[in-house]
mmCIF file of C-alpha atoms in Angstrom:
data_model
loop_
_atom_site.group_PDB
_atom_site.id
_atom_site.type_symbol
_atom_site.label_atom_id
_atom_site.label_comp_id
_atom_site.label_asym_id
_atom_site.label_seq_id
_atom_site.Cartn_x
_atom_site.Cartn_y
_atom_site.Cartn_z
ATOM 1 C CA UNK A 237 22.363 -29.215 37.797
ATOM 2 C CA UNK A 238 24.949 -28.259 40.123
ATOM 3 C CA UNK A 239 26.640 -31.488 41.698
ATOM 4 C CA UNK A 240 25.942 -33.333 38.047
ATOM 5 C CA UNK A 241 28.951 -34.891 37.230
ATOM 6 C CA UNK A 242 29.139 -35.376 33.638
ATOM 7 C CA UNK A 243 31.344 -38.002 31.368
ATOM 8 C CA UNK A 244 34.739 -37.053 29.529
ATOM 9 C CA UNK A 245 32.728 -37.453 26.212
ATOM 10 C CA UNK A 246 29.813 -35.159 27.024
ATOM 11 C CA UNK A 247 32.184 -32.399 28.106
ATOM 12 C CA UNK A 248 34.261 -32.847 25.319
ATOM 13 C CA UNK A 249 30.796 -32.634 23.042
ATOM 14 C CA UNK A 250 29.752 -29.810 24.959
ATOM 15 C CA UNK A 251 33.331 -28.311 24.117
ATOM 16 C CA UNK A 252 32.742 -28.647 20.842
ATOM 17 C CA UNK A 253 29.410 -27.063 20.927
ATOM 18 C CA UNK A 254 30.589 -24.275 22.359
ATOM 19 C CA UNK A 255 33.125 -23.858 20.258
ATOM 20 C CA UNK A 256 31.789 -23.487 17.324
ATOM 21 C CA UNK A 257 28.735 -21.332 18.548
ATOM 22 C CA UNK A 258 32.410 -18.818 19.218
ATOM 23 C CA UNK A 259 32.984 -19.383 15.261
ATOM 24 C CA UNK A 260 32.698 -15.981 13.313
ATOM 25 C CA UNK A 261 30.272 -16.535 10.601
ATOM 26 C CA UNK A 262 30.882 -13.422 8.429
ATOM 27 C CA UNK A 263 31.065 -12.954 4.595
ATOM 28 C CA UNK A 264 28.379 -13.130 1.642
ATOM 29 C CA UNK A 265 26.820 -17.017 2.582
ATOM 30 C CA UNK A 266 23.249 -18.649 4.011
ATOM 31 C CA UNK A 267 20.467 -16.454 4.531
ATOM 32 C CA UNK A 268 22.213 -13.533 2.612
ATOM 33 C CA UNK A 269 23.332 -15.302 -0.445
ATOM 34 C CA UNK A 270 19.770 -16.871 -0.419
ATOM 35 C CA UNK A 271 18.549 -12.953 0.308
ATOM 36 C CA UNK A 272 21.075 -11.495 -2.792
ATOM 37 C CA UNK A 273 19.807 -14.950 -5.194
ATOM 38 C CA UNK A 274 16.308 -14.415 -4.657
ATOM 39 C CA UNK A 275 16.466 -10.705 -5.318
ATOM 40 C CA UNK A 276 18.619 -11.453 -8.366
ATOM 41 C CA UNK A 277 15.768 -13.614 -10.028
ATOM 42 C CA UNK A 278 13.119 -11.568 -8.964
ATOM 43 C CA UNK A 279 15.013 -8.411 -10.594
ATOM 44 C CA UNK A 280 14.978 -10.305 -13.844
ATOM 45 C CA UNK A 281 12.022 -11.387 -13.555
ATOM 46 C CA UNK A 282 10.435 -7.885 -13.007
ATOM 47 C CA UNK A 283 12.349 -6.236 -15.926
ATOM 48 C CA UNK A 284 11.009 -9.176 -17.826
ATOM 49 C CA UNK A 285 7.766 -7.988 -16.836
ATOM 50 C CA UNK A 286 8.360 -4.426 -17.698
ATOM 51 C CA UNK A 287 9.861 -5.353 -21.013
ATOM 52 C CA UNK A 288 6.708 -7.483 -22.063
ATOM 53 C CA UNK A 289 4.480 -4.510 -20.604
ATOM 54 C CA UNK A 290 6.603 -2.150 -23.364
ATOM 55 C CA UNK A 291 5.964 -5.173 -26.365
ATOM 56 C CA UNK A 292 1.889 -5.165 -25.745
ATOM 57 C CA UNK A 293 1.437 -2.667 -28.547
ATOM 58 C CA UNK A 294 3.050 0.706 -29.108
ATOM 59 C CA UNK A 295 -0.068 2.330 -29.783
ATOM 60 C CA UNK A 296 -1.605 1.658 -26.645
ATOM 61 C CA UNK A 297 2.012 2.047 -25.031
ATOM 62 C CA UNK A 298 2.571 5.394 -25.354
ATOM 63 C CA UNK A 299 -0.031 6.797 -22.749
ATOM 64 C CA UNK A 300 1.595 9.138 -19.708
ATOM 65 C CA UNK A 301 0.585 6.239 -17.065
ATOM 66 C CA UNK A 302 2.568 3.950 -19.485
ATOM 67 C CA UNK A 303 5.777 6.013 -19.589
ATOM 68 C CA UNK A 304 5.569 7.545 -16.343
ATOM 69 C CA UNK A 305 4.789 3.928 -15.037
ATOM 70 C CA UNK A 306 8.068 2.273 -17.191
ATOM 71 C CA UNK A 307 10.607 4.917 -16.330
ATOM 72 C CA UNK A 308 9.546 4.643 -12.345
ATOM 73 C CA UNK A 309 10.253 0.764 -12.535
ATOM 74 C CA UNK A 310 13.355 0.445 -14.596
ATOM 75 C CA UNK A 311 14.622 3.446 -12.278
ATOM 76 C CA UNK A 312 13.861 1.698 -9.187
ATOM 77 C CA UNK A 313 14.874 -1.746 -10.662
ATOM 78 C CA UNK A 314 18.712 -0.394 -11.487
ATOM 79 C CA UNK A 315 18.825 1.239 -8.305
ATOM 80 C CA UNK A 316 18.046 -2.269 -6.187
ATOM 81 C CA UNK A 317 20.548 -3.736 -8.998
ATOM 82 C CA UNK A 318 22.814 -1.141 -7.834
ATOM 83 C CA UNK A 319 22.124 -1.876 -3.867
ATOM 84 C CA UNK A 320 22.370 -5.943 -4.461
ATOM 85 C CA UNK A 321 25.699 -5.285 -6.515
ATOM 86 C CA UNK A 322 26.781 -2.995 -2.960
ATOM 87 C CA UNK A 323 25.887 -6.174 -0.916
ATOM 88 C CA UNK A 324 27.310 -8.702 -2.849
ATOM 89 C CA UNK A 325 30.706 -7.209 -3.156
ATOM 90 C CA UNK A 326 30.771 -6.399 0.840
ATOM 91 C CA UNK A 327 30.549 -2.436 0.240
ATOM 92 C CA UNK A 328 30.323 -0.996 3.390
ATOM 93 C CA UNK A 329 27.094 0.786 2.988
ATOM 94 C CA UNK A 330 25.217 -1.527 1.490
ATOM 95 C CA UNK A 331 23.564 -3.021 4.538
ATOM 96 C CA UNK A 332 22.302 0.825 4.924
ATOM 97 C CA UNK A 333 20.663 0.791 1.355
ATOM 98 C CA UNK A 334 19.307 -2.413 1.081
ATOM 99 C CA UNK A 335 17.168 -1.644 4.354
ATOM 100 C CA UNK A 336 16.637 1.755 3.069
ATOM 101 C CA UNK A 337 15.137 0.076 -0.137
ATOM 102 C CA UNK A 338 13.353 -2.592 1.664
ATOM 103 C CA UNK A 339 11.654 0.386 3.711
ATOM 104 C CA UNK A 340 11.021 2.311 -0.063
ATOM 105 C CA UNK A 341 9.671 -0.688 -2.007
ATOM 106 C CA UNK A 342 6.548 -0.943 -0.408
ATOM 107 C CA UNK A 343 5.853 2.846 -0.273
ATOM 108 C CA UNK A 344 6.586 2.039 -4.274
ATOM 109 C CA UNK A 345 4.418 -0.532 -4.763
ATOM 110 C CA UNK A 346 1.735 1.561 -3.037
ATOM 111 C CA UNK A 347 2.379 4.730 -5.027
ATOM 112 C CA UNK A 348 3.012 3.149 -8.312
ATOM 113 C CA UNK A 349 -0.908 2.407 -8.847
ATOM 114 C CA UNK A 350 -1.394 6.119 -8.322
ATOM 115 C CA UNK A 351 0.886 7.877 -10.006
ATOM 116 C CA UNK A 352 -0.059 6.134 -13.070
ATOM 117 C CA UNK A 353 -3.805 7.144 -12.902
ATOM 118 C CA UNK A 354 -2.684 10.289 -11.845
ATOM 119 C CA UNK A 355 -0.448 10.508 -15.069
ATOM 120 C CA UNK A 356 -3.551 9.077 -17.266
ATOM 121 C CA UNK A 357 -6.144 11.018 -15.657
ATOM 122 C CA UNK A 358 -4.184 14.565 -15.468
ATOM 123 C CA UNK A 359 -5.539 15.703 -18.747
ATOM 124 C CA UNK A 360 -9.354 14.201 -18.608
ATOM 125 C CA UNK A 361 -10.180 15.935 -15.320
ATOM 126 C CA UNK A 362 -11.375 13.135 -12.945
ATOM 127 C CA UNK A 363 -11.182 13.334 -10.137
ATOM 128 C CA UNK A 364 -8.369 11.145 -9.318
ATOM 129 C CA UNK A 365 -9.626 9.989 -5.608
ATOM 130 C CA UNK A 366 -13.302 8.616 -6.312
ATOM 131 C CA UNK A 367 -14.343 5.213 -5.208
ATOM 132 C CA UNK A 368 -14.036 3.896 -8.640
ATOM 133 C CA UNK A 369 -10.630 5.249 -9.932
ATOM 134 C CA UNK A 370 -9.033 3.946 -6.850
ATOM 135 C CA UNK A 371 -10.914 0.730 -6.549
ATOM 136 C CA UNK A 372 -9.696 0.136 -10.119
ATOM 137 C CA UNK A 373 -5.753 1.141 -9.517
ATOM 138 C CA UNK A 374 -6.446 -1.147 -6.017
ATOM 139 C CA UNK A 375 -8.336 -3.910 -7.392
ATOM 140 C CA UNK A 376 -7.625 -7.536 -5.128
ATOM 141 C CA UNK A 377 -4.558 -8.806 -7.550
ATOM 142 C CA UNK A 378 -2.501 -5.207 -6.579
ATOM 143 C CA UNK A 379 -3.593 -5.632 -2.908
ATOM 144 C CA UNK A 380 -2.042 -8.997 -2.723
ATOM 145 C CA UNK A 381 1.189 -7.954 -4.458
ATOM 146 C CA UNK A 382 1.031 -4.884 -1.947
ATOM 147 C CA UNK A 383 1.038 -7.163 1.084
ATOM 148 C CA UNK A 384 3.379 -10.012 -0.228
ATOM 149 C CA UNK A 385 6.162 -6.785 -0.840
ATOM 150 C CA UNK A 386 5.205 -5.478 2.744
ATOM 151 C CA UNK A 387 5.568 -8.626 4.231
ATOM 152 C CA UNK A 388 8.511 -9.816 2.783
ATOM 153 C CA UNK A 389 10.281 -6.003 3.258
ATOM 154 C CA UNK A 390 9.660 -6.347 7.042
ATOM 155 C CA UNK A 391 11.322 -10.040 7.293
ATOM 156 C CA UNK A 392 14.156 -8.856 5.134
ATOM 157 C CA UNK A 393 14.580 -6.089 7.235
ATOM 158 C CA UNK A 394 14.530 -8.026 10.217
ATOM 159 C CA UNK A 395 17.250 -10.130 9.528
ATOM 160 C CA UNK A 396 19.344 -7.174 8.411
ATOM 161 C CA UNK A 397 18.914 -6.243 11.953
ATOM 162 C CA UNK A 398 19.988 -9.143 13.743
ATOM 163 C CA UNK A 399 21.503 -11.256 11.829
ATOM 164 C CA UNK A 400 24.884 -12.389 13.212
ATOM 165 C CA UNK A 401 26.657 -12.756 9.665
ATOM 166 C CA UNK A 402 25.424 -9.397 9.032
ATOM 167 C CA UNK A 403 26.941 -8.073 11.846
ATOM 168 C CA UNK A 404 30.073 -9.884 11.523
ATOM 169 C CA UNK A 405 30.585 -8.834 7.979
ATOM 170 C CA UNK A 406 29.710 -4.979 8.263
ATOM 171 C CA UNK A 407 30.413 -3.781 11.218
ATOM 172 C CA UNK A 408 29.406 -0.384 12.412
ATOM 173 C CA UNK A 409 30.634 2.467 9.803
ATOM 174 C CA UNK A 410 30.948 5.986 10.493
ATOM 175 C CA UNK A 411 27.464 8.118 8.415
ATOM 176 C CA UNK A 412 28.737 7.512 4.710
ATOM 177 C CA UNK A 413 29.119 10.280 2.254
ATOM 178 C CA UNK A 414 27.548 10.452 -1.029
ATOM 179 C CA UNK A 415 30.565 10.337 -3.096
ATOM 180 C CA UNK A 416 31.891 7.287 -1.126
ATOM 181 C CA UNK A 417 28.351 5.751 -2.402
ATOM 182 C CA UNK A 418 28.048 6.907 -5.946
ATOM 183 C CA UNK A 419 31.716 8.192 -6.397
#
C-alpha cells in the first residue's frame, strides 16, 4: 500500500489501535482469573467427590484401595489448592508449579486406577496386570476422564507458555529455592 494516502481519522484510529496493542496487560484478570475460577470449583467439587466416596459406608470404606486411594487425592487436591493460592496472590513461582501440576495431573489420573488395585489386590495375589484387572480399573468412564484431564492439562499449559499477561505479570525468576516455596 505504499503511495495510499490515508484520512486524518483512519490514522488517528490506527493510532489508537496501536496504542493499546503497546498496553501492558499484566496482573491476575481474563483467561487466568477464568483459569484460577474454574480450578477453584472444580477443587470443591472433587473434594466433594472424595468426601461422598468416604460417606458410602465405612464398612466397605476401609479397604487399602480406599485409603490409599483417599489420602492420594486429598494430598494432591491441597497441593493444587496450595499452587492456585501461589497464582492468585502473584507468588513468583507459581507459574512454575501450576505447569508442573498440569504436567503431574494426568500422570495422576493415570496412576490413580492402579495404585488402588494394586493396594486391593496386594494381599489376594492376582496378578495385578491381566486383561481383566486392568480393563476393570480402565473401563470407558476412567478413559474419558483420562483424556478430558490430558486435554485440558496441555491447553492450560499452553497458555502458561504464551500468554502475554502471563508474561507480563511473572517475569523470568532466577531457579527458586525450596524454602522460598514452602518457607
Amino acid at each position: 500500500m505504499e503511495g495510499t494516502v490515508i484520512s486524518p481519522q483512519e490514522a488517528e484510529k490506527r493510532a489508537k489501535i496501536a496504542a493499546k496493542d503497546r498496553e501492558i496487560v499484566k496482573g491476575v484478570g481474563g483467561w487466568l482469573l477464568f483459569f484460577i475460577i474454574t480450578s477453584v470449583i472444580g477443587l470443591l467439587m472433587d473434594l466433594r467427590d472424595v468426601f461422598n466416596f468416604a460417606r458410602t459406608g465405612w464398612d466397605d470404606f476401609f479397604t487399602p484401595g480406599a485409603v490409599v486411594f483417599l489420602i492420594l487425592t486429598i494430598g494432591a487436591d491441597c497441593f493444587y489448592g496450595y499452587c492456585l493460592v501461589c497464582l492468585a496472590t502473584v507468588k513468583r513461582y507459581a507459574v512454575r508449579l501450576i505447569k508442573l501440576t498440569l504436567i503431574a495431573y494426568p500422570l495422576f489420573a493415570v496412576g490413580l486406577p492402579l495404585l488402588m488395585l494394586g493396594a486391593v489386590l496386594l494381599f489376594s495375589g492376582i496378578n495385578l496386570f491381566t486383561k481383566e484387572v486392568l480393563s476393570e480399573a480402565y473401563n470407558a468412564e476412567v478413559v474419558i476422564i483420562l483424556v478430558r484431564t490430558t486435554i485440558r492439562s496441555l491447553i492450560w499449559y499452553a497458555y502458561f507458555s504464551v500468554s502475554v499477561r502471563v508474561k507480563n505479570t511473572w517475569p523470568e525468576a532466577r531457579p527458586m529455592r525450596a524454602e522460598e516455596v514452602f518457607g
